[in-house]
Amino acid sequence: MKPWREIAIPHPDVLAGTFQQSEFAADISAVRAGKAPPVYQDARTFFDRTFITEGMRLLLTQVAERLNGKGGEPVVQLQTSFGGGKTHTMLAVYHLATRTCSLADLPGVSSLLTASGLMDVPKARVAIIDGTAHSPGQPWKTGKVEVHTLWGELAMQLGGVEAFDLVRQADETGTSPGKETLRQILANAAPCVVLVDELVTYVRQFPDGRALSGGSYDSNLSFVQALTEAAKLVPNAILLGSLPESEVEVGSSLGVAALRALEKLFGRVQALWKPVGIEESFEIVRRRLFEPIRDEVGRDEVCAAFAALYREEGVRLPTESREVRYQERLKRAYPIHPEVFDRLYEDWTTLDGFQRTRGVLKLMAKVIFRLWKDQNRDLMLLPSSLPLYDGGARNELTYYLGAGWDPVIDKDIDGDRSEAAEIDTKDPRFGAHQAARRVARTLFLGSAPSAVANGGGTKGIERGRILLGTIQPGQSSAIFNDALNRLADRLHYLNSSGDKTQDGTRFWLDVRTNLRREMEDRKGRFSENSEVRGKIADVLGKTVTGRELFDAIHIFTPHSDVPDDGVLRLVVLDPGRPYSKQEIRPATEGVLDCLKNNGTKPRFKGNRLLFIAPDAASLGRLRDAARTALAWASIVSDISTGRLNIDRLQENQAKKESDTAEAVVVRATRECYRWVLCPTLLSATERDIQVEGFPMNTAGASYMGELGRVCEENESVIPIWSPIHLRSRLKELYWKDGKVAVKALAVWEDIQKYLYLPRLKSRSVFEQAVLKGAAGEDFFGTAYGQTGEKYEGFKLGDAGVQVDDTLLLIEPEAALAYREKLKQIPGPGPGPGPGPGPGPGPGPGPGPGPGPGPGPGPGPGPGPGPGPGPAPAKPMAFFGSVEVKASTAKMNLITLADEVITLLASDPNAVVKVSVEISAEFPKGAPDHIRRGVSENATQLGFKAKDWE
């Protein structure tokens, strides 16, 4: 398909950029004086470049009928907004009445007359009353006659001095002539046309209660009333008057009063004129700016391709773009896209001073000149084609918007260093189509007027209409849709009504930095170590909850505040301790620091701690999400307290954005805090603690449920423990070196301390394992104490035990042997102690029987035998000495304290003394700072000897 520049060729003055802005402003007085540009001065050229709109067709028909004396309205009021085509329509009437060529040479006029049943239009005299041409307080010359008033000017133009004599006295005194006098002047000049333009501008100059040479305020209103009445009485005379539509155009209060008065006077006899419609504006602009299109096939191919694209995109675009008649709109508007006209005529004409037709012509002439110069290859001139980087085109738009829009365009939309240009540069997918810049231009054209309009209507432009003004055949809306989302995140001055990703959202640009930019500015104000860290901690406090698995949860808690007891605790590491498979050191250091220390004291029950660490790769996003949530919260707070004044729409947006930011920081927290860190020792002899990380699936419905699953699957926390595993640990660690029994709670104490033992959820898990094991004969026997070789309360295969400080767990083989031994021991006899075997005889010993004879007694047994010998002497003291490596002294000393010193001190009658002997040699001499530090610390710790040699 051909681009627009190969099908629609602009007029030479547009191509050369030699047009004057004033040429677009028709001046009826200049035409009458022969001083207007050719496009307005020459009747044939004027009609060649003029599209006869429906309103103009009706008016020209009325004029033709009236001049032929065949009816028609005698008075017609032309009232539209500034630049709506009033003066241009008067010029059409002027050229029709004063033409010097035949009607056939005026394009469009012959067909108009034929349709109305008229054969010809007689030439007529035309009087032009231009309110801007003369001053009401200063007479002027018309020919050789000095004229003071509008009625004097009317008489001179229609009948010369002869007609002027009829109103001479009224002209000199400034009083309005009567209706009959004016009727006579019109009748003598008939067929005639009176064109009254800018009358409000003239009348509003009369001060209250004072008369000038041009009469007075009241006399001029009386003249208008008499003129309208006189026009009705002359069958082939017609009066056309133009009045502005809005009070803004008339200026002062006097102007408003004059407008209202003139409206009433014209309203008594007028026929209203239909202004230019948007559809008609297509042809008006095209004729004025472009040569007639000769390659209609190329045009139709382009329009058909656009229509097909819109049908393919479906609901992503506005409904009207998919209708069959939209293709016809494309043809009528070509090469300018209908969306450009819709935005200019529906949105920009609401701005004070923007002229419906003239303003569009001036703007599009500058746009076409620049795009032609830049070799633009778009298929049609879309809203996204507007060269806002060009000063001429930009100024034509920003003039009507007020101050402050140049920075918006330079920084966000279309400057060389704008955010949109930077997005296109960094992302090749966008850059291939200049997607971000094109979307930004469409946003500006469609939303800027609503940002400054006084009506308080709906702001902004919908997503679908942005895409309509951007995409071309061969392109996908997805690229521009993504570009819009990117702009919504990056632009300083772009606002949106709610969720920027939804189809119903409206977007608009404003000179005030948007709330998003305000949020971005505030994000940098929050301290990383206080506010941001605190926000993450608050969110974690709501995320890591519940007591199903852990008895206590500590979020960013220093190790001194994590109690050293038997409670299973989850410690959440702060953001300064991230974890990744590539770099485990920061998190590992945090884990070991908490495992070894409890404030200034060593930690003993480290196996009751489990840790969660943030993911290093996700930490940046979490911090940013936290800052975003804090920033939005501060904005909402400032709005509620009145420190930030914004409109209700932005207030609702701020609240919605704040809610969204809170949801995002919750998701980001879950995604970041995904590593469960489990410290372990591979064996009892291993000294280097290993910290193993297990990732959580944070996409699950429950964070704590996923945490429990990871802990259970990896046996980081054991909720149910089998007696098989308990027996296995007892054999490995306790039933050895001749020991076959161990206190149950001593095992539980060790489970809480040592990382090579399993991490049970609670003491009840251990007790259940003991009870289940006690119920069988394969795991262990139980007893409540031991005296020598005797077990008090011995049981095997009996679950009726109580897990307390006295309960012993006995190795199963030893328990079986002990039970067999118990079976062989008799009940207690009368002797002082049990013999080696039961003696059936009643005699007490080997002495003579009860009979008199010396024979042995009847009992064959040897008697009870001697009792047990004296008990061996117990040791009365223990002395031990061990060498400890300096590099592992801390952990080794803790182990010594747990394994030896605590055990020695468990006897309340024992007197335990511990001395630490330190010997250090420095072959090159001890440095001063070491010597000084050691001496001071030794003094504080109460060393008895602390000598240096």
mmCIF file of N, CA and C in Angstrom, residues 303-330 337-339 342 464-465 467-469 471:
data_model
loop_
_atom_site.group_PDB
_atom_site.id
_atom_site.type_symbol
_atom_site.label_atom_id
_atom_site.label_comp_id
_atom_site.label_asym_id
_atom_site.label_seq_id
_atom_site.Cartn_x
_atom_site.Cartn_y
_atom_site.Cartn_z
ATOM 1 N N CYS A 303 -7.880 2.474 2.810
ATOM 2 C CA CYS A 303 -9.054 2.556 3.681
ATOM 3 C C CYS A 303 -9.624 1.168 3.961
ATOM 4 N N ALA A 304 -9.613 0.301 2.941
ATOM 5 C CA ALA A 304 -10.099 -1.062 3.143
ATOM 6 C C ALA A 304 -9.198 -1.821 4.113
ATOM 7 N N ALA A 305 -7.886 -1.605 4.010
ATOM 8 C CA ALA A 305 -6.954 -2.281 4.913
ATOM 9 C C ALA A 305 -7.164 -1.834 6.359
ATOM 10 N N PHE A 306 -7.388 -0.526 6.576
ATOM 11 C CA PHE A 306 -7.679 -0.032 7.923
ATOM 12 C C PHE A 306 -8.965 -0.648 8.455
ATOM 13 N N ALA A 307 -9.998 -0.693 7.622
ATOM 14 C CA ALA A 307 -11.277 -1.254 8.064
ATOM 15 C C ALA A 307 -11.125 -2.727 8.423
ATOM 16 N N ALA A 308 -10.358 -3.475 7.625
ATOM 17 C CA ALA A 308 -10.126 -4.887 7.918
ATOM 18 C C ALA A 308 -9.360 -5.052 9.230
ATOM 19 N N LEU A 309 -8.368 -4.204 9.454
ATOM 20 C CA LEU A 309 -7.598 -4.251 10.704
ATOM 21 C C LEU A 309 -8.505 -4.025 11.905
ATOM 22 N N TYR A 310 -9.391 -3.059 11.812
ATOM 23 C CA TYR A 310 -10.273 -2.747 12.930
ATOM 24 C C TYR A 310 -11.223 -3.901 13.218
ATOM 25 N N ARG A 311 -11.671 -4.592 12.176
ATOM 26 C CA ARG A 311 -12.545 -5.745 12.404
ATOM 27 C C ARG A 311 -11.773 -6.886 13.072
ATOM 28 N N GLU A 312 -10.507 -7.047 12.691
ATOM 29 C CA GLU A 312 -9.681 -8.098 13.293
ATOM 30 C C GLU A 312 -9.412 -7.817 14.771
ATOM 31 N N GLU A 313 -9.167 -6.563 15.088
ATOM 32 C CA GLU A 313 -8.866 -6.214 16.488
ATOM 33 C C GLU A 313 -10.097 -6.359 17.377
ATOM 34 N N GLY A 314 -11.267 -6.243 16.802
ATOM 35 C CA GLY A 314 -12.502 -6.502 17.543
ATOM 36 C C GLY A 314 -12.723 -5.561 18.711
ATOM 37 N N VAL A 315 -13.031 -6.137 19.849
ATOM 38 C CA VAL A 315 -13.459 -5.347 21.008
ATOM 39 C C VAL A 315 -12.343 -4.499 21.590
ATOM 40 N N ARG A 316 -11.120 -4.685 21.142
ATOM 41 C CA ARG A 316 -10.033 -3.852 21.656
ATOM 42 C C ARG A 316 -10.146 -2.412 21.169
ATOM 43 N N LEU A 317 -10.952 -2.174 20.140
ATOM 44 C CA LEU A 317 -11.121 -0.839 19.566
ATOM 45 C C LEU A 317 -12.558 -0.375 19.783
ATOM 46 N N PRO A 318 -12.831 0.933 19.647
ATOM 47 C CA PRO A 318 -14.194 1.435 19.806
ATOM 48 C C PRO A 318 -15.161 0.773 18.831
ATOM 49 N N THR A 319 -16.415 0.682 19.224
ATOM 50 C CA THR A 319 -17.411 -0.041 18.447
ATOM 51 C C THR A 319 -17.584 0.535 17.055
ATOM 52 N N GLU A 320 -17.608 1.884 16.940
ATOM 53 C CA GLU A 320 -17.900 2.474 15.637
ATOM 54 C C GLU A 320 -16.854 2.151 14.587
ATOM 55 N N SER A 321 -15.623 1.834 15.020
ATOM 56 C CA SER A 321 -14.566 1.544 14.048
ATOM 57 C C SER A 321 -14.804 0.232 13.321
ATOM 58 N N ARG A 322 -15.653 -0.641 13.881
ATOM 59 C CA ARG A 322 -15.929 -1.924 13.245
ATOM 60 C C ARG A 322 -17.179 -1.897 12.383
ATOM 61 N N GLU A 323 -17.874 -0.762 12.354
ATOM 62 C CA GLU A 323 -19.078 -0.656 11.539
ATOM 63 C C GLU A 323 -18.713 -0.448 10.076
ATOM 64 N N VAL A 324 -19.620 -0.850 9.190
ATOM 65 C CA VAL A 324 -19.372 -0.759 7.753
ATOM 66 C C VAL A 324 -19.188 0.689 7.326
ATOM 67 N N ARG A 325 -19.960 1.592 7.901
ATOM 68 C CA ARG A 325 -19.890 2.989 7.463
ATOM 69 C C ARG A 325 -18.577 3.673 7.861
ATOM 70 N N TYR A 326 -17.824 3.041 8.759
ATOM 71 C CA TYR A 326 -16.562 3.673 9.145
ATOM 72 C C TYR A 326 -15.571 3.673 7.986
ATOM 73 N N GLN A 327 -15.666 2.686 7.122
ATOM 74 C CA GLN A 327 -14.793 2.678 5.949
ATOM 75 C C GLN A 327 -15.107 3.860 5.036
ATOM 76 N N GLU A 328 -16.380 4.220 4.962
ATOM 77 C CA GLU A 328 -16.751 5.400 4.171
ATOM 78 C C GLU A 328 -16.222 6.676 4.824
ATOM 79 N N ARG A 329 -16.228 6.721 6.126
ATOM 80 C CA ARG A 329 -15.640 7.874 6.828
ATOM 81 C C ARG A 329 -14.157 7.993 6.520
ATOM 82 N N LEU A 330 -13.482 6.851 6.501
ATOM 83 C CA LEU A 330 -12.056 6.864 6.165
ATOM 84 C C LEU A 330 -11.825 7.451 4.775
ATOM 85 N N HIS A 337 -6.945 10.886 9.153
ATOM 86 C CA HIS A 337 -7.772 9.870 9.798
ATOM 87 C C HIS A 337 -8.957 10.532 10.506
ATOM 88 N N PRO A 338 -10.146 9.928 10.450
ATOM 89 C CA PRO A 338 -11.315 10.531 11.121
ATOM 90 C C PRO A 338 -11.107 10.781 12.603
ATOM 91 N N GLU A 339 -10.259 9.979 13.247
ATOM 92 C CA GLU A 339 -10.038 10.174 14.677
ATOM 93 C C GLU A 339 -9.398 11.525 14.957
ATOM 94 N N ASP A 342 -12.324 13.892 14.862
ATOM 95 C CA ASP A 342 -13.179 13.695 16.032
ATOM 96 C C ASP A 342 -12.590 14.350 17.271
ATOM 97 N N GLY A 464 -9.021 1.859 24.165
ATOM 98 C CA GLY A 464 -9.383 1.492 22.807
ATOM 99 C C GLY A 464 -9.225 2.633 21.825
ATOM 100 N N ARG A 465 -9.541 3.849 22.257
ATOM 101 C CA ARG A 465 -9.413 4.999 21.361
ATOM 102 C C ARG A 465 -7.945 5.377 21.159
ATOM 103 N N LEU A 467 -5.561 3.135 20.975
ATOM 104 C CA LEU A 467 -5.115 2.172 19.962
ATOM 105 C C LEU A 467 -5.647 2.545 18.584
ATOM 106 N N LEU A 468 -6.893 3.046 18.512
ATOM 107 C CA LEU A 468 -7.467 3.448 17.221
ATOM 108 C C LEU A 468 -6.635 4.548 16.584
ATOM 109 N N GLY A 469 -6.130 5.444 17.388
ATOM 110 C CA GLY A 469 -5.341 6.553 16.856
ATOM 111 C C GLY A 469 -3.887 6.210 16.615
ATOM 112 N N ILE A 471 -2.547 2.389 15.723
ATOM 113 C CA ILE A 471 -2.154 1.235 14.906
ATOM 114 C C ILE A 471 -2.451 1.465 13.429
#
